[in-house]
Amino acid sequence: MAAGEVFKTASLMKELMTRYNETGKEAKDSGIPVAWVTAVSPVEIIYAAGLFPYYPENFGAVAAARKVADKLSAFAEARGYARDLCGYARCGIGDAYATEHPVGEILSPDLLFCCNTQCGSLPKWFEVAGRFYNVPYFLLDAPRVGLETDQLCNSYYVEQLHEMIAFIEKLTGNPFDYDRLSEVLALSNEACRLWNEILETAALKPAPFGFFDASFHMAPIVTLRGTREAVDYYRALKEEIDERIEQGITAIPDERYKIYFDHIPCWPRLRWFSDLFASHGALVAVSQYTHSWAYSFDLERPLESLAENYTHEFVNRCFDYRVERKINLMEKYGVDGFVLFSNRSCKPNAIGLYAKSKLIREKTGLPGVVFEADMSDLRFFSEAQVLAKLESFFEQLK
Amino acid sequence: MNLSELTAPFEKALTEPGEQVRQWKAKQGGRAVGFLMTDVPEELIHAAGFFPYGIAGGNAEMEAADAHLQPWICSYARNCLALALGGKLDFLDGLIVPQNCDTTRMFSDLLNHIRPFPYMDIFRMPRQVGRSSAGSYLIGEMERLKYGLEQYAGKPIDHSDLRSSIALYNRNRELLRRIADIHAQNPNLISSRDLYTLINGSMIMPREEVGELLTAIREVLEGLTGSGNAGNQVRLLLSGTLLEPLEILDLIDQCGGTVIGDDFQNGFRYIESDVAIKDDLLDALAERQLNRIPSSAFDIEHRQRRYYLTEVAEDKNASGVIFLHLGFCEPENFDSYDNLQAMKRAGIPAIRIETQFGRSTLGQIRTRIQAFMEMVGGDDSGCR
Ligand code: SF4
Ligand code: SF4
């Protein structure tokens, strides 16, 4: 049984992402507008309109994974941007002012589309970018949604999608193609379906695939959702996972426990974390983060359906919904404990985490731990502290 | 009554927060609904028959909040939580939290779990205000908020009640603006500290009483205009999320400066505009919200804040701008650099000074203000 083997599909992803980045640069040259977008936003509209969507958050994650977030951040800090801002934003703003570009230059936008479901940091970052690059900025505003379906929020969002489409039509001079939107939505549905099937294999005992694998393989579901490439990619990955299941190849050797992890990985230490958990026979099986891309669009009511999916995603929900969501995932994957990452970059996910942890322990009886760090910046990572927390958590699993 | 007798109740309200609410409750019964600064449409709270109480911080054991809030959360949220946990908001029956940043977006739920109030709601103001969708949405949100207040009050908010609450609030705001004008023309008549004491006191006192006192203060001041020496204070514009602590104003006064404008939530942003009295009052409330002056947490696109600030500085003939930057205030952190750059380009001297609720070091702030005043040419003799 060979555990932790590198997926063949991994090299395919490298190609895919390189091609994506090249297409972005070519778009610039051939006059296709580059639109900055945010991870949880209706990119389907952008693809349908023939614009090139670029994800500055992804740029931040790449910089973080290559351990240069602090270097890029320094350029922003030199201007007076505070260190406590979201690390992705500091990387993006830093790179705009930087004289060196350790992960290549961030692609400059022709226009900015921000959806604030995830957080309030993104709109502020995009405002800064709007001033820096002097390009138009469009905010898709999503008021926070509570436990129930929120009709007010949905209709507000639909109205804004109409405004967004009108804005794009004016910019490109072309009428918006709703047939094309249907095609894109169908492709998104298919990629999301495959992605979630893949994630679900982490519930098998032992599992062929876990959260750290998902973190590695998620770039296409974020950036290429709505394209044929994403569908092909996840089909290939799914096939490979099925083969692994047949051959008995597991994600970690000797899986004894399953763990829920909240929420983003600590990118520069991804390997360290995955080795640490593996060394305790603990498979991180599930996280609400990787499960965010579970959209299912109704092609008969495209705009309404975009609104429902994007505004009602967990990132825009209240405390109780989030706790419920975490507990549901814990139950579904049969976890033995939970680890909550208090990510100083990401206030909307970190605020209230101590209270949530207490509540989850009370409701599930599972052992759990909260640790402090930053998803991108190693200046806020104390290995000794994190290790101490996690070691005592592993003790409780026994 | 002379001026200091008239301003005394405002000072007292600020040094004994909640006392006025307790007295009001004892006298007439009723419940109090607090709100975080300050976009919440208070008129609705008032019209529902509740005592509206604006929480602009106060003395609290900040450590009490540290178990729940990470060290990188702003001191305003930490202070509010510490107040609640320390029992210093026990006179409140309810709380409305406006959703203006990620902290406030999460704060109400957190509080609801660790120190709930019987009535809690959020106010989800739109973050884009330039498009028509913002208006229709906001009216819906006002309706939702109104409905919740009615449920808690156990009776509907009548049109006529809302109308009189709005009229009362308009009157108070107008009086405060008039007093601010008199101050800007002649700071010797009423100091910066006193002006902001009136504004902040007016958020936590019975609004009817505020109206009576402000009317009397205005009369006294109007009687004094034209008399005395208008002084040659250096005119300063302040900018930031929240003005805290008010002692900073004394430092500015002592250094020969005076504050002629600001964009604080507990400053001009609170008093700058009124609600139109018309048939559809929710629409009128929404209109006011959409046209509020920009802050880092609201409407930065439609009315760009840095241009707004340069305009105000120029209109009001300010010699400089002091950015009082609340540490760990994320929206402010994002705007700060561009604001400073805009001032530079406009040739307006500007400085950024960091503040913290409950943890600002006045000595250091004094030194910074002093240096800035020397630069913009003030008489800093009082600072030494
Ligand atoms: S990490 Fe959090 S704060 Fe940063 S962009 Fe993502 S959701 Fe927003
Ligand atoms: S706007 Fe700033 S000061 Fe106000 S709650 Fe948010 S972070 Fe804190």
PDB file of C-alpha atoms in Angstrom, chain A residues 84 347 351, chain B residues 36-37 55-66 69-84 101 103-104 107 241-245 324-333 353-361 365:
ATOM      1  CA  ASP A  84      -2.943  43.154  10.325  1.00  0.00           C
ATOM      2  CA  LYS A 347     -11.437  38.272  10.383  1.00  0.00           C
ATOM      3  CA  ILE A 351     -13.974  36.260  14.969  1.00  0.00           C
TER       4      ILE A 351
ATOM      5  CA  LEU B  36     -23.073  50.650  17.805  1.00  0.00           C
ATOM      6  CA  MET B  37     -21.782  53.710  15.975  1.00  0.00           C
ATOM      7  CA  ILE B  55     -22.330  53.065  22.549  1.00  0.00           C
ATOM      8  CA  ALA B  56     -19.179  55.068  21.962  1.00  0.00           C
ATOM      9  CA  GLY B  57     -17.007  53.187  24.411  1.00  0.00           C
ATOM     10  CA  GLY B  58     -16.342  53.712  28.087  1.00  0.00           C
ATOM     11  CA  ASN B  59     -14.309  52.596  31.050  1.00  0.00           C
ATOM     12  CA  ALA B  60     -14.102  48.845  31.187  1.00  0.00           C
ATOM     13  CA  GLU B  61     -11.735  46.062  32.090  1.00  0.00           C
ATOM     14  CA  MET B  62     -10.544  45.423  28.559  1.00  0.00           C
ATOM     15  CA  GLU B  63      -8.997  42.100  29.585  1.00  0.00           C
ATOM     16  CA  ALA B  64     -12.470  40.667  30.057  1.00  0.00           C
ATOM     17  CA  ALA B  65     -12.871  40.626  26.286  1.00  0.00           C
ATOM     18  CA  ASP B  66      -9.504  39.070  25.509  1.00  0.00           C
ATOM     19  CA  LEU B  69     -11.475  38.443  20.763  1.00  0.00           C
ATOM     20  CA  GLN B  70      -8.055  37.890  19.279  1.00  0.00           C
ATOM     21  CA  PRO B  71      -5.474  40.625  19.897  1.00  0.00           C
ATOM     22  CA  TRP B  72      -5.813  41.955  16.352  1.00  0.00           C
ATOM     23  CA  ILE B  73      -9.464  42.933  16.672  1.00  0.00           C
ATOM     24  CA  CYS B  74     -10.124  46.665  16.922  1.00  0.00           C
ATOM     25  CA  SER B  75     -10.304  48.230  20.345  1.00  0.00           C
ATOM     26  CA  TYR B  76     -13.791  49.573  19.711  1.00  0.00           C
ATOM     27  CA  ALA B  77     -15.265  46.085  19.474  1.00  0.00           C
ATOM     28  CA  ARG B  78     -13.096  44.966  22.373  1.00  0.00           C
ATOM     29  CA  ASN B  79     -14.249  47.886  24.465  1.00  0.00           C
ATOM     30  CA  CYS B  80     -17.914  47.279  23.664  1.00  0.00           C
ATOM     31  CA  LEU B  81     -17.582  43.613  24.527  1.00  0.00           C
ATOM     32  CA  ALA B  82     -15.715  44.435  27.732  1.00  0.00           C
ATOM     33  CA  LEU B  83     -18.483  46.846  28.697  1.00  0.00           C
ATOM     34  CA  ALA B  84     -21.122  44.208  28.087  1.00  0.00           C
ATOM     35  CA  CYS B 101     -17.052  45.940   8.571  1.00  0.00           C
ATOM     36  CA  THR B 103     -15.847  42.932  12.875  1.00  0.00           C
ATOM     37  CA  THR B 104     -19.330  44.332  13.269  1.00  0.00           C
ATOM     38  CA  PHE B 107     -19.842  40.907  16.552  1.00  0.00           C
ATOM     39  CA  THR B 241     -13.613  56.130  12.338  1.00  0.00           C
ATOM     40  CA  LEU B 242     -14.302  57.215  15.896  1.00  0.00           C
ATOM     41  CA  LEU B 243     -13.064  60.107  17.958  1.00  0.00           C
ATOM     42  CA  GLU B 244     -11.543  58.607  21.079  1.00  0.00           C
ATOM     43  CA  PRO B 245     -10.583  59.729  23.632  1.00  0.00           C
ATOM     44  CA  LEU B 324      -6.893  59.840  14.224  1.00  0.00           C
ATOM     45  CA  HIS B 325      -6.435  56.283  13.155  1.00  0.00           C
ATOM     46  CA  LEU B 326      -8.011  53.691  15.378  1.00  0.00           C
ATOM     47  CA  GLY B 327      -5.510  50.849  15.533  1.00  0.00           C
ATOM     48  CA  PHE B 328      -6.691  47.571  13.974  1.00  0.00           C
ATOM     49  CA  CYS B 329      -9.630  49.278  12.288  1.00  0.00           C
ATOM     50  CA  GLU B 330      -9.433  47.360   9.056  1.00  0.00           C
ATOM     51  CA  PRO B 331     -11.463  49.628   6.746  1.00  0.00           C
ATOM     52  CA  GLU B 332      -9.423  52.591   7.946  1.00  0.00           C
ATOM     53  CA  ASN B 333      -6.178  50.708   7.417  1.00  0.00           C
ATOM     54  CA  ILE B 353      -1.854  59.437  14.864  1.00  0.00           C
ATOM     55  CA  GLU B 354      -2.867  56.040  16.133  1.00  0.00           C
ATOM     56  CA  THR B 355      -5.438  55.754  18.893  1.00  0.00           C
ATOM     57  CA  GLN B 356      -6.910  52.867  20.887  1.00  0.00           C
ATOM     58  CA  PHE B 357     -10.051  52.659  22.974  1.00  0.00           C
ATOM     59  CA  GLY B 358      -9.015  52.654  26.595  1.00  0.00           C
ATOM     60  CA  ARG B 359      -5.346  52.259  25.756  1.00  0.00           C
ATOM     61  CA  SER B 360      -4.227  55.475  24.050  1.00  0.00           C
ATOM     62  CA  THR B 361      -1.148  57.114  25.501  1.00  0.00           C
ATOM     63  CA  ILE B 365      -0.242  61.911  21.254  1.00  0.00           C
TER      64      ILE B 365
END
